[in-house]
Short mmCIF file of C-alpha atoms in Angstrom, two decimals:
data_model
loop_
_atom_site.label_atom_id
_atom_site.label_comp_id
_atom_site.label_asym_id
_atom_site.label_seq_id
_atom_site.Cartn_x
_atom_site.Cartn_y
_atom_site.Cartn_z
CA MET A 1 42.45 14.07 12.56
CA ILE A 2 39.95 15.18 10.17
CA SER A 3 42.04 18.33 9.40
CA TRP A 4 44.70 16.47 8.79
CA ASN A 5 43.45 13.89 6.11
CA GLY A 6 42.63 17.05 4.27
CA PHE A 7 46.29 17.78 4.36
CA GLY A 8 47.26 14.64 2.80
CA VAL A 9 49.12 12.87 5.80
CA LYS A 10 49.43 8.82 5.10
CA LEU A 11 47.19 6.67 7.02
CA ASP A 12 50.21 4.99 8.67
CA GLN A 13 51.16 8.35 9.94
CA LEU A 14 48.12 8.54 11.79
CA GLU A 15 48.04 4.90 13.92
CA GLU A 16 49.01 7.17 17.26
CA LEU A 17 45.71 9.10 16.76
CA LEU A 18 43.86 6.67 16.06
CA GLU A 19 44.66 4.27 18.77
CA LYS A 20 43.50 7.22 20.68
CA THR A 21 40.44 7.35 19.22
CA PHE A 22 39.57 3.89 19.61
CA HIS A 23 40.20 3.79 23.14
CA CYS A 24 37.86 6.96 23.18
CA LEU A 25 35.15 5.21 21.59
CA LEU A 26 35.42 2.28 24.34
CA ASN A 27 34.92 4.96 27.42
CA THR A 28 32.64 7.57 26.13
CA TYR A 29 29.24 8.16 24.80
CA GLU A 30 30.18 11.05 22.76
CA SER A 31 30.85 8.75 19.62
CA GLU A 32 29.26 11.10 16.85
CA LEU A 33 32.90 13.01 16.25
CA LEU A 34 34.58 10.27 17.41
CA VAL A 35 33.37 8.20 14.47
CA ASP A 36 33.12 10.84 11.85
CA ALA A 37 37.02 11.07 12.08
CA LEU A 38 37.36 7.52 12.31
CA VAL A 39 35.39 7.44 8.89
CA MET A 40 36.84 9.81 7.36
CA ALA A 41 40.54 8.28 7.83
CA PHE A 42 39.88 5.17 6.61
CA THR A 43 37.91 6.43 3.45
CA SER A 44 40.09 9.29 2.44
CA HIS A 45 43.01 6.36 1.53
CA GLU A 46 43.52 3.96 -1.26
CA PRO A 47 43.12 1.08 1.32
CA SER A 48 45.35 -1.33 -1.01
CA GLN A 49 48.51 0.98 -0.15
CA TYR A 50 47.50 0.26 3.92
CA PRO A 51 47.17 -3.43 4.03
CA ARG A 52 48.75 -3.96 7.73
CA THR A 53 47.13 -0.77 9.18
CA ILE A 54 43.41 -1.56 7.97
CA LYS A 55 43.82 -5.40 9.25
CA LYS A 56 45.01 -3.98 12.70
CA TYR A 57 41.94 -1.56 13.06
CA PHE A 58 39.91 -4.35 12.15
CA MET A 59 40.84 -6.11 14.66
CA GLU A 60 40.56 -2.86 17.04
CA VAL A 61 36.96 -2.69 15.46
CA LEU A 62 35.78 -6.25 17.13
CA LYS A 63 37.05 -4.90 20.15
CA LEU A 64 34.10 -2.59 20.35
CA PHE A 65 31.56 -5.30 20.02
CA PRO A 66 31.14 -6.77 23.52
CA ARG A 67 30.19 -3.04 24.66
CA TRP A 68 27.91 -2.61 21.64
CA GLN A 69 26.30 -5.53 22.59
CA LYS A 70 25.74 -4.04 26.82
CA GLU A 71 24.78 -0.35 24.96
CA PHE A 72 21.88 -2.39 22.50
CA GLU A 73 20.65 -3.76 25.93
CA GLU A 74 20.56 -0.49 27.60
CA GLU A 75 19.14 0.95 24.64
CA ASN A 76 21.86 3.70 24.11
CA MET A 77 21.31 3.48 20.10
CA ASP A 78 23.01 6.89 19.16
CA TRP A 79 26.30 5.08 20.48
CA CYS A 80 25.19 1.73 18.37
CA LYS A 81 24.52 3.24 15.64
CA ASP A 82 27.84 5.52 15.20
CA ILE A 83 29.62 2.34 16.08
CA SER A 84 27.74 0.15 13.49
CA ARG A 85 28.34 3.24 11.00
CA LEU A 86 32.09 2.88 11.59
CA VAL A 87 32.03 -1.10 10.98
CA ILE A 88 30.36 -0.89 8.22
CA GLY A 89 32.00 2.26 6.33
CA MET A 90 35.40 0.46 6.95
CA ALA A 91 34.36 -2.93 5.63
CA GLU A 92 32.61 -1.09 2.34
CA GLU A 93 35.54 1.21 1.88
CA ASN A 94 38.18 -1.82 2.16
CA ILE A 95 35.98 -4.87 0.20
CA SER A 96 39.15 -5.34 -1.53
CA LEU A 97 41.31 -5.97 0.76
CA ILE A 98 38.92 -8.51 2.19
CA ALA A 99 38.27 -10.02 -0.66
CA LYS A 100 42.33 -10.51 -0.39
CA LEU A 101 41.85 -11.62 3.06
CA PHE A 102 39.45 -14.31 2.30
CA VAL A 103 41.76 -16.10 0.37
CA GLY A 104 44.66 -15.53 2.77
CA ASP A 105 45.87 -17.60 5.69
CA GLU A 106 43.55 -18.90 8.18
CA ALA A 107 44.00 -16.04 10.26
CA ASP A 108 43.14 -13.40 7.77
CA GLN A 109 39.57 -15.31 7.03
CA GLN A 110 38.55 -15.83 10.43
CA LEU A 111 39.13 -11.81 10.88
CA CYS A 112 36.99 -11.46 7.69
CA LEU A 113 34.34 -13.70 8.87
CA ASN A 114 34.54 -12.19 12.43
CA VAL A 115 33.96 -8.72 10.68
CA VAL A 116 30.98 -9.65 8.31
CA GLY A 117 29.37 -11.70 11.35
CA MET A 118 29.53 -8.21 13.19
CA ILE A 119 27.97 -6.78 10.41
CA LEU A 120 25.05 -9.80 10.09
CA HIS A 121 24.35 -8.85 14.10
CA PHE A 122 23.86 -5.75 12.96
CA THR A 123 21.10 -6.76 10.64
CA ASN A 124 19.65 -9.08 12.72
CA VAL A 125 19.07 -6.82 15.55
CA LYS A 126 15.54 -7.41 17.53
CA GLY A 127 12.97 -5.30 17.19
CA ASN A 128 10.59 -3.99 14.68
CA PHE A 129 11.95 -1.65 12.22
CA PRO A 130 11.01 1.54 12.27
CA VAL A 131 9.29 1.73 15.60
CA ASP A 132 11.76 -0.71 18.06
CA GLU A 133 15.00 0.07 15.93
CA THR A 134 16.41 1.96 12.86
CA LEU A 135 20.14 0.56 12.88
CA SER A 136 19.46 -2.64 10.44
CA GLU A 137 18.98 -1.02 7.34
CA ILE A 138 22.52 0.47 7.28
CA SER A 139 23.82 -2.95 6.69
CA PHE A 140 21.91 -3.56 3.49
CA GLY A 141 24.34 -1.62 1.16
CA PHE A 142 27.21 -3.66 2.40
CA TRP A 143 25.63 -6.96 1.22
CA TYR A 144 25.53 -6.18 -1.91
CA ILE A 145 29.20 -5.17 -2.02
CA LEU A 146 30.00 -8.12 -0.31
CA GLN A 147 28.44 -10.54 -2.95
CA GLU A 148 29.86 -8.36 -5.82
CA ILE A 149 33.34 -9.60 -4.78
CA THR A 150 32.53 -12.74 -6.44
CA GLN A 151 31.07 -11.21 -9.76
CA THR A 152 34.67 -9.68 -11.08
CA ALA A 153 37.17 -11.39 -13.63
CA SER A 154 39.70 -11.63 -10.79
CA ALA A 155 37.61 -13.38 -8.50
CA GLN A 156 37.16 -16.37 -10.56
CA GLU A 157 40.16 -18.23 -9.83
CA HIS A 158 38.98 -18.35 -6.15
CA ALA A 159 35.51 -18.30 -7.03
CA ALA A 160 34.78 -22.10 -4.86
CA HIS A 161 36.66 -20.46 -2.50
CA TYR A 162 34.36 -17.44 -2.05
CA LEU A 163 31.17 -19.59 -2.26
CA LYS A 164 32.30 -22.03 0.62
CA LEU A 165 33.10 -19.67 2.79
CA LEU A 166 30.05 -16.85 2.06
CA THR A 167 27.31 -19.79 1.97
CA PRO A 168 26.66 -20.18 5.37
CA VAL A 169 26.83 -16.41 5.70
CA TYR A 170 24.39 -15.50 3.39
CA ILE A 171 22.00 -18.56 4.28
CA ASN A 172 21.71 -16.86 7.95
CA LEU A 173 21.40 -13.39 6.06
CA VAL A 174 18.24 -14.79 4.12
CA HIS A 175 16.91 -16.48 7.61
CA VAL A 176 17.78 -12.82 9.28
CA LEU A 177 15.74 -10.90 6.82
CA LEU A 178 12.52 -13.16 6.19
CA ARG A 179 11.80 -12.39 10.08
CA LYS A 180 12.70 -8.42 9.84
CA ALA A 181 10.52 -8.46 6.90
CA GLN A 182 7.87 -9.59 9.04
CA TYR A 183 5.20 -6.76 9.58
CA PRO A 184 4.82 -6.13 13.49
CA ASP A 185 1.43 -6.95 15.84
CA ASP A 186 -1.67 -5.82 14.09
CA SER A 187 -2.01 -3.02 17.46
CA VAL A 188 1.75 -1.73 16.83
CA TYR A 189 1.03 -1.64 13.17
CA LYS A 190 -2.06 0.21 13.37
CA SER A 191 -0.63 2.63 15.70
CA MET A 192 2.18 3.71 12.95
CA ASN A 193 2.03 6.97 11.11
CA GLY A 194 1.12 7.28 7.19
CA ASP A 195 5.10 8.17 7.50
CA GLU A 196 6.20 5.34 9.42
CA LYS A 197 4.29 3.08 7.26
CA GLU A 198 5.74 4.25 4.01
CA ILE A 199 9.53 4.02 5.64
CA PHE A 200 8.22 0.17 6.44
CA ARG A 201 7.04 -0.45 3.04
CA CYS A 202 10.64 0.69 1.44
CA TYR A 203 12.45 -0.98 4.07
CA ARG A 204 10.65 -4.46 3.17
CA GLN A 205 11.74 -3.78 -0.98
CA ASP A 206 15.44 -3.09 0.38
CA ILE A 207 15.15 -6.51 2.13
CA ALA A 208 13.69 -8.78 -1.04
CA ASP A 209 16.30 -6.73 -3.35
CA THR A 210 19.27 -7.71 -1.07
CA ILE A 211 18.12 -11.73 -1.08
CA MET A 212 17.73 -10.95 -4.46
CA TYR A 213 21.63 -10.00 -4.41
CA ALA A 214 22.04 -13.07 -2.14
CA HIS A 215 21.45 -15.09 -5.15
CA CYS A 216 24.74 -14.90 -6.87
CA ILE A 217 26.06 -16.40 -3.69
CA LEU A 218 23.54 -19.24 -3.24
CA PHE A 219 21.84 -19.96 -6.50
CA ASP A 220 20.11 -23.11 -6.77
CA ASN A 221 20.28 -23.15 -2.77
CA LEU A 222 18.14 -19.82 -2.37
CA ALA A 223 15.10 -21.94 -3.92
CA LEU A 224 16.07 -24.45 -1.61
CA LEU A 225 16.06 -22.44 1.29
CA LEU A 226 12.62 -20.81 0.59
CA LYS A 227 11.24 -24.09 -0.01
CA SER A 228 11.92 -25.28 3.26
CA CYS A 229 10.75 -22.08 5.00
CA VAL A 230 7.48 -22.98 2.79
CA MET A 231 7.33 -26.27 4.51
CA ASP A 232 8.71 -25.36 7.69
CA VAL A 233 5.40 -23.03 8.31
CA THR A 234 2.85 -25.58 6.75
CA CYS A 235 3.64 -28.19 8.84
CA ARG A 236 3.20 -26.06 12.11
CA LEU A 237 0.09 -24.62 10.60
CA PRO A 238 -2.29 -23.71 12.19
CA ASP A 239 0.31 -22.49 14.69
CA VAL A 240 1.80 -19.79 12.87
CA ARG A 241 1.88 -16.34 13.28
CA TRP A 242 0.27 -14.73 9.79
CA GLN A 243 3.26 -12.62 9.81
CA GLU A 244 5.77 -14.89 9.60
CA VAL A 245 3.83 -16.78 6.39
CA GLU A 246 3.45 -13.71 4.44
CA SER A 247 6.98 -12.50 5.06
CA ILE A 248 8.21 -15.69 2.96
CA LEU A 249 5.60 -15.33 0.39
CA TYR A 250 6.27 -11.56 0.03
CA ILE A 251 10.09 -12.74 -0.53
CA LEU A 252 9.14 -15.28 -2.86
CA SER A 253 6.95 -12.98 -4.69
CA ASN A 254 9.87 -10.53 -5.39
CA VAL A 255 12.64 -13.67 -5.97
CA ILE A 256 10.81 -16.22 -7.96
CA ASP A 257 12.62 -15.31 -11.26
CA VAL A 258 15.75 -15.32 -10.04
CA SER A 259 15.45 -18.07 -7.47
CA LEU A 260 14.05 -20.45 -9.89
CA SER A 261 16.29 -20.01 -12.37
CA GLU A 262 17.75 -23.41 -14.10
CA ASP A 263 20.72 -21.97 -16.18
CA GLU A 264 22.73 -21.48 -12.88
CA GLU A 265 25.76 -23.50 -11.36
CA GLU A 266 24.58 -25.57 -8.38
CA TRP A 267 26.48 -25.40 -4.58
CA GLU A 268 25.82 -28.15 -2.15
CA ILE A 269 23.90 -27.01 0.47
CA ASN A 270 24.71 -30.01 2.80
CA GLU A 271 28.33 -29.15 3.57
CA TYR A 272 27.24 -25.53 4.82
CA THR A 273 24.44 -26.48 7.42
CA ASP A 274 22.18 -29.28 8.41
CA ARG A 275 18.94 -27.03 8.30
CA LEU A 276 18.37 -28.17 4.63
CA THR A 277 19.07 -31.08 2.56
CA LYS A 278 19.49 -30.50 -1.12
CA THR A 279 17.34 -33.64 -3.24
CA PRO A 280 17.95 -34.51 -6.57
CA ASP A 281 14.46 -32.51 -7.95
CA THR A 282 14.74 -28.77 -7.35
CA LYS A 283 12.92 -27.94 -10.43
CA GLU A 284 10.12 -24.80 -10.07
CA ASP A 285 7.12 -26.97 -10.24
CA ILE A 286 8.00 -28.86 -6.70
CA MET A 287 8.32 -24.91 -5.61
CA LEU A 288 4.89 -24.14 -6.74
CA VAL A 289 3.03 -27.06 -5.50
CA GLU A 290 4.61 -26.45 -2.20
CA VAL A 291 3.45 -22.71 -2.28
CA ILE A 292 0.12 -23.18 -3.60
CA ASN A 293 -0.09 -26.11 -0.88
CA LEU A 294 0.48 -24.31 1.89
CA ILE A 295 -1.64 -21.27 0.45
CA SER A 296 -4.54 -23.61 0.05
CA LYS A 297 -4.27 -23.78 4.38
CA LEU A 298 -4.69 -20.29 5.14
CA ASN A 299 -6.76 -18.22 6.86
CA LEU A 300 -7.34 -15.37 4.18
CA ASP A 301 -9.53 -13.07 6.26
CA HIS A 302 -6.23 -10.80 6.83
CA GLU A 303 -5.65 -8.37 3.89
CA ILE A 304 -2.04 -8.28 4.36
CA LEU A 305 -1.52 -11.49 4.18
CA LEU A 306 -3.84 -11.70 1.26
CA ILE A 307 -1.83 -9.16 -0.47
CA SER A 308 0.90 -11.34 -0.50
CA VAL A 309 -0.91 -14.24 -1.48
CA LEU A 310 -2.00 -12.72 -4.58
CA GLN A 311 1.27 -11.49 -5.36
CA VAL A 312 2.93 -14.60 -5.09
CA ILE A 313 0.38 -16.64 -7.37
CA GLY A 314 0.70 -13.81 -9.94
CA ALA A 315 4.39 -14.10 -9.90
CA PHE A 316 3.92 -17.68 -10.33
CA SER A 317 1.78 -17.08 -13.97
CA GLU A 318 4.11 -18.41 -16.12
CA LYS A 319 4.65 -21.83 -14.29
CA TYR A 320 1.29 -23.11 -13.91
CA GLU A 321 1.75 -24.64 -17.05
CA GLN A 322 4.05 -27.32 -15.45
CA LYS A 323 1.15 -27.94 -12.86
CA PRO A 324 -2.31 -27.05 -14.24
CA GLU A 325 -4.55 -28.64 -11.55
CA LEU A 326 -3.27 -25.80 -9.27
CA LEU A 327 -5.11 -23.13 -10.89
CA SER A 328 -8.24 -24.99 -9.40
CA VAL A 329 -6.81 -23.31 -6.17
CA VAL A 330 -5.58 -20.21 -7.57
CA PHE A 331 -8.86 -18.91 -9.08
CA PRO A 332 -11.24 -18.84 -6.61
CA ILE A 333 -8.87 -17.13 -4.01
CA ILE A 334 -8.69 -14.25 -6.67
CA LEU A 335 -12.19 -14.33 -7.61
CA LEU A 336 -14.02 -14.84 -4.65
CA LYS A 337 -11.30 -13.15 -1.92
CA GLY A 338 -9.26 -10.91 -4.01
CA LEU A 339 -11.93 -9.43 -5.80
CA ASN A 340 -13.89 -8.32 -2.96
CA SER A 341 -12.08 -6.16 -1.03
CA ALA A 342 -10.77 -2.66 -1.79
CA GLU A 343 -7.35 -2.87 -0.29
CA THR A 344 -6.79 -6.14 -2.24
CA VAL A 345 -8.26 -5.54 -5.53
CA LEU A 346 -5.51 -3.86 -7.52
CA PHE A 347 -3.59 -7.02 -6.34
CA ALA A 348 -6.40 -9.19 -7.39
CA THR A 349 -6.83 -7.64 -11.07
CA SER A 350 -2.83 -7.76 -11.88
CA ALA A 351 -2.51 -11.54 -10.82
CA LEU A 352 -5.98 -12.30 -12.68
CA LYS A 353 -4.34 -10.64 -15.91
CA ASP A 354 -1.08 -12.09 -15.45
CA ILE A 355 -2.37 -15.83 -15.38
CA CYS A 356 -5.23 -15.48 -18.07
CA LYS A 357 -2.30 -13.58 -20.52
CA ASP A 358 0.07 -16.70 -19.56
CA ASN A 359 -2.24 -20.07 -19.53
CA ASN A 360 -4.49 -19.28 -22.28
CA LYS A 361 -4.84 -22.96 -23.16
CA LEU A 362 -5.40 -23.93 -19.40
CA ILE A 363 -8.36 -21.13 -18.63
CA GLU A 364 -11.07 -22.49 -20.76
CA PRO A 365 -12.66 -24.51 -17.97
CA TYR A 366 -13.06 -21.83 -15.85
CA SER A 367 -13.84 -19.33 -18.46
CA ASP A 368 -17.58 -18.93 -17.62
CA ASP A 369 -16.35 -18.26 -13.81
CA ILE A 370 -13.79 -15.88 -14.53
CA ILE A 371 -16.00 -13.91 -16.99
CA SER A 372 -18.95 -14.00 -14.94
CA VAL A 373 -17.26 -12.66 -11.79
CA CYS A 374 -15.50 -9.69 -14.05
CA HIS A 375 -18.49 -8.79 -15.52
CA GLN A 376 -20.09 -8.41 -11.99
CA LYS A 377 -17.48 -6.52 -10.80
CA ILE A 378 -17.26 -4.09 -13.81
CA SER A 379 -21.16 -3.78 -13.63
CA SER A 380 -20.94 -2.79 -9.88
CA ASN A 381 -19.07 0.25 -10.84
CA THR A 382 -17.13 -0.06 -7.49
CA LEU A 383 -13.71 -0.56 -9.46
CA SER A 384 -10.89 1.95 -10.32
CA SER A 385 -10.97 2.99 -14.13
CA ARG A 386 -7.13 0.60 -14.27
CA ASP A 387 -8.71 -2.02 -12.26
CA ALA A 388 -11.56 -2.18 -14.34
CA ALA A 389 -9.49 -1.80 -17.48
CA ARG A 390 -7.45 -4.85 -16.67
CA LEU A 391 -10.42 -6.99 -16.20
CA PHE A 392 -11.23 -6.34 -19.53
CA SER A 393 -7.90 -7.62 -20.67
CA CYS A 394 -8.69 -10.83 -18.35
CA VAL A 395 -11.84 -10.92 -20.21
CA GLY A 396 -10.14 -10.66 -23.54
CA HIS A 397 -7.67 -13.30 -23.04
CA VAL A 398 -10.41 -15.90 -21.77
CA LEU A 399 -12.71 -15.03 -24.83
CA SER A 400 -9.73 -15.75 -27.14
CA THR A 401 -10.12 -19.70 -25.71
CA LEU A 402 -13.88 -20.37 -26.85
CA PRO A 403 -15.74 -20.96 -30.01
CA GLN A 404 -16.77 -18.16 -31.73
CA ASP A 405 -20.72 -18.46 -30.58
CA ARG A 406 -19.67 -18.26 -27.25
CA ILE A 407 -17.69 -15.23 -27.83
CA HIS A 408 -20.63 -13.36 -28.83
CA GLN A 409 -22.76 -14.47 -26.46
CA TRP A 410 -20.48 -12.90 -23.52
CA LEU A 411 -19.82 -9.62 -25.61
CA GLU A 412 -23.72 -9.21 -25.97
CA LYS A 413 -23.52 -8.80 -22.41
CA LEU A 414 -20.70 -7.04 -21.81
CA LEU A 415 -20.44 -4.25 -24.11
CA PRO A 416 -23.72 -3.02 -24.18
CA PRO A 417 -23.10 -0.84 -20.97
CA ILE A 418 -19.80 0.56 -22.04
CA THR A 419 -21.82 1.43 -25.16
CA TYR A 420 -24.17 3.14 -23.56
CA SER A 421 -22.40 5.07 -21.50
CA LEU A 422 -19.84 6.35 -24.39
CA HIS A 423 -22.91 7.54 -26.25
CA GLN A 424 -24.05 9.20 -23.52
CA ALA A 425 -21.37 10.93 -22.43
CA ALA A 426 -20.67 11.92 -25.97
CA SER A 427 -24.13 13.33 -26.02
CA LEU A 428 -22.79 16.13 -23.46
CA SER A 429 -21.36 19.38 -23.99
CA PRO A 430 -17.36 19.06 -23.59
CA SER A 431 -15.95 19.19 -20.30
CA GLY A 432 -13.48 17.95 -17.95
CA PRO A 433 -15.57 15.74 -16.14
CA VAL A 434 -17.22 14.40 -19.34
CA LYS A 435 -13.57 13.93 -20.98
CA LEU A 436 -12.22 11.69 -17.82
CA GLN A 437 -15.21 9.40 -18.52
CA LEU A 438 -14.84 8.73 -22.07
CA MET A 439 -11.36 7.89 -21.71
CA ASP A 440 -11.84 5.44 -19.24
CA LYS A 441 -14.60 3.87 -21.14
CA ILE A 442 -12.37 4.03 -24.14
CA GLN A 443 -9.75 2.79 -21.96
CA MET A 444 -11.21 -0.13 -20.72
CA LEU A 445 -12.71 -0.97 -24.63
CA THR A 446 -8.64 -1.13 -25.70
CA PHE A 447 -7.64 -3.25 -23.05
CA LEU A 448 -10.10 -5.54 -24.09
CA PHE A 449 -9.82 -5.24 -27.98
CA ASP A 450 -5.76 -5.66 -27.13
CA SER A 451 -6.38 -8.89 -25.69
CA LEU A 452 -9.10 -10.35 -28.01
CA ASP A 453 -7.55 -11.96 -30.70
CA VAL A 454 -8.64 -15.53 -31.81
CA CYS A 455 -5.89 -16.08 -34.24
CA LYS A 456 -3.12 -15.65 -31.39
CA TYR A 457 -4.63 -18.25 -29.08
CA GLU A 458 -6.54 -20.75 -31.18
CA ASP A 459 -3.86 -23.88 -32.50
CA LYS A 460 -5.95 -24.20 -35.68
CA THR A 461 -5.66 -21.64 -38.34
CA ALA A 462 -8.41 -18.97 -38.34
CA SER A 463 -9.07 -16.33 -40.61
CA HIS A 464 -8.70 -12.19 -39.69
CA ASP A 465 -12.13 -12.32 -41.03
CA SER A 466 -13.51 -14.05 -37.85
CA GLN A 467 -12.08 -11.63 -35.49
CA PRO A 468 -14.66 -10.70 -33.11
CA VAL A 469 -13.24 -7.27 -32.97
CA LEU A 470 -14.50 -6.66 -36.52
CA ALA A 471 -18.17 -7.22 -35.84
CA ILE A 472 -17.54 -5.02 -32.67
CA MET A 473 -16.51 -2.12 -34.69
CA LYS A 474 -19.80 -2.09 -36.82
CA ASP A 475 -21.85 -1.64 -33.69
CA MET A 476 -19.11 0.87 -32.55
CA ILE A 477 -18.70 3.07 -35.52
CA PRO A 478 -21.69 5.48 -34.70
CA VAL A 479 -20.52 6.13 -30.95
CA LEU A 480 -17.35 6.59 -32.15
CA ASN A 481 -18.32 8.84 -34.86
CA LEU A 482 -20.20 10.80 -32.36
CA ILE A 483 -17.02 11.23 -29.95
CA LEU A 484 -14.76 12.50 -32.56
CA SER A 485 -17.51 15.15 -33.66
CA HIS A 486 -17.08 16.68 -30.36
CA TRP A 487 -13.64 16.05 -29.47
CA ALA A 488 -11.41 15.40 -32.67
CA ALA A 489 -9.24 18.51 -31.41
CA ASP A 490 -8.19 16.69 -28.70
CA SER A 491 -5.27 14.78 -28.63
CA GLU A 492 -5.64 12.76 -25.49
CA ILE A 493 -9.43 11.42 -26.77
CA VAL A 494 -7.97 11.12 -30.16
CA GLY A 495 -5.12 8.96 -28.29
CA VAL A 496 -7.12 6.41 -26.27
CA LEU A 497 -9.08 5.62 -29.42
CA ARG A 498 -6.10 3.55 -31.01
CA PHE A 499 -7.80 0.53 -31.09
CA THR A 500 -9.95 1.63 -33.95
CA ASN A 501 -6.27 2.28 -35.63
CA LEU A 502 -5.62 -1.48 -34.60
CA THR A 503 -8.88 -2.69 -35.73
CA ILE A 504 -8.79 -0.62 -39.02
CA ASN A 505 -5.53 -2.30 -39.90
CA ILE A 506 -6.61 -5.72 -39.57
CA ILE A 507 -9.78 -5.09 -41.85
CA PHE A 508 -7.04 -3.62 -44.85
CA ASN A 509 -4.32 -6.05 -44.15
CA PHE A 510 -6.50 -9.32 -44.65
#
């Protein structure tokens, strides 16, 4: 049959062979070649020319489902994977026909829902990926293609109908994916090798992307669903596995921007499920309060859970203006928990940088704590150069909100160790390690100078002559000249000294 496809034989002329092939699938374990032939048959012809034939064989694939369930229970994974590949391949290739059948008569609609339900079952297979199963990921592309049918110009006439049929499907899909994104038990995860852990990391990112696509079907209902999950696990604390909580927070950190978008049409969720109740107030501040309330009650000793907590509180960085009191919960988690572990410090510095940048009017009450902890961590010399640079950026944003005298008091503590390190390195003969040390320290100053801008953050008018950077530069000029005297021919060193250009521009322009 594969050869006949190549000779241009029409699909409806292959029906006798197709029937025999499906019959063989039901009665054999040698499925790979049979499935390859069927996939070739259904992907080598224009589906719009053979709607009757394709409908017929959608019905045939549904007949395979009872055996699929039996074989999965008996762990005949190769056969199950081949059948899954066939069903998903047929559905993806014939998505335009599925779109038409969804607006057809009741029998056509039910046929489509049954095929979609079968694929959802593939996504929802039990076990942890990739240790217990490697099947669920095959279906992710289908969920993206399916939601696209509502985005085409031709679909607008039937948009409400599509959403009525697909909303409950995607609600179930999100619940399934939240479960599949959960980490396995600690003992299982520790037994996974590096490749398996990386595969699982990519798998979780694919899940997050798939849920983001679900937003095109669920709209505001995605936020409602996630909020319901947050409230549910909060009510069940402490009798909740950390993996369940972490999965919800991980997904939230990836979809906050789309799930909390306000400029969208809302679709009533109560009509399709009794799990959720839509309330008039679905604003992002409600979600924020519920998430921080959950986080405040968690035991954050598990590093993987703490990482997702840091990611989600950082992802909410632009939302705290609505509920500034929540920063009293957020900052201790970052400063006292996140920055104290080598595994979480990257996520802590990233979250702190975003929050300080986006909430300059709110952080002054926490300024001493933030700068003190940043100073302590930078002075410990235990951070990577990138993490230390991010902390200098945080310091710059916080300092920009303070009076001039307090700015200079803190700079007198923060800068001498950097200046001393630069002077020592600049006095040495040029070498690879010396160059790396210089670039790291200059980069830290660059992040500080880029974020330290009192004119940008103060409501009152401030003259550019009062910019702390200018005073700093007067003290820095001798060491910068020493660096350039040895490294003027090195484009990388000269390039990282760009903050001096910024300061010179300020001097000459104002």
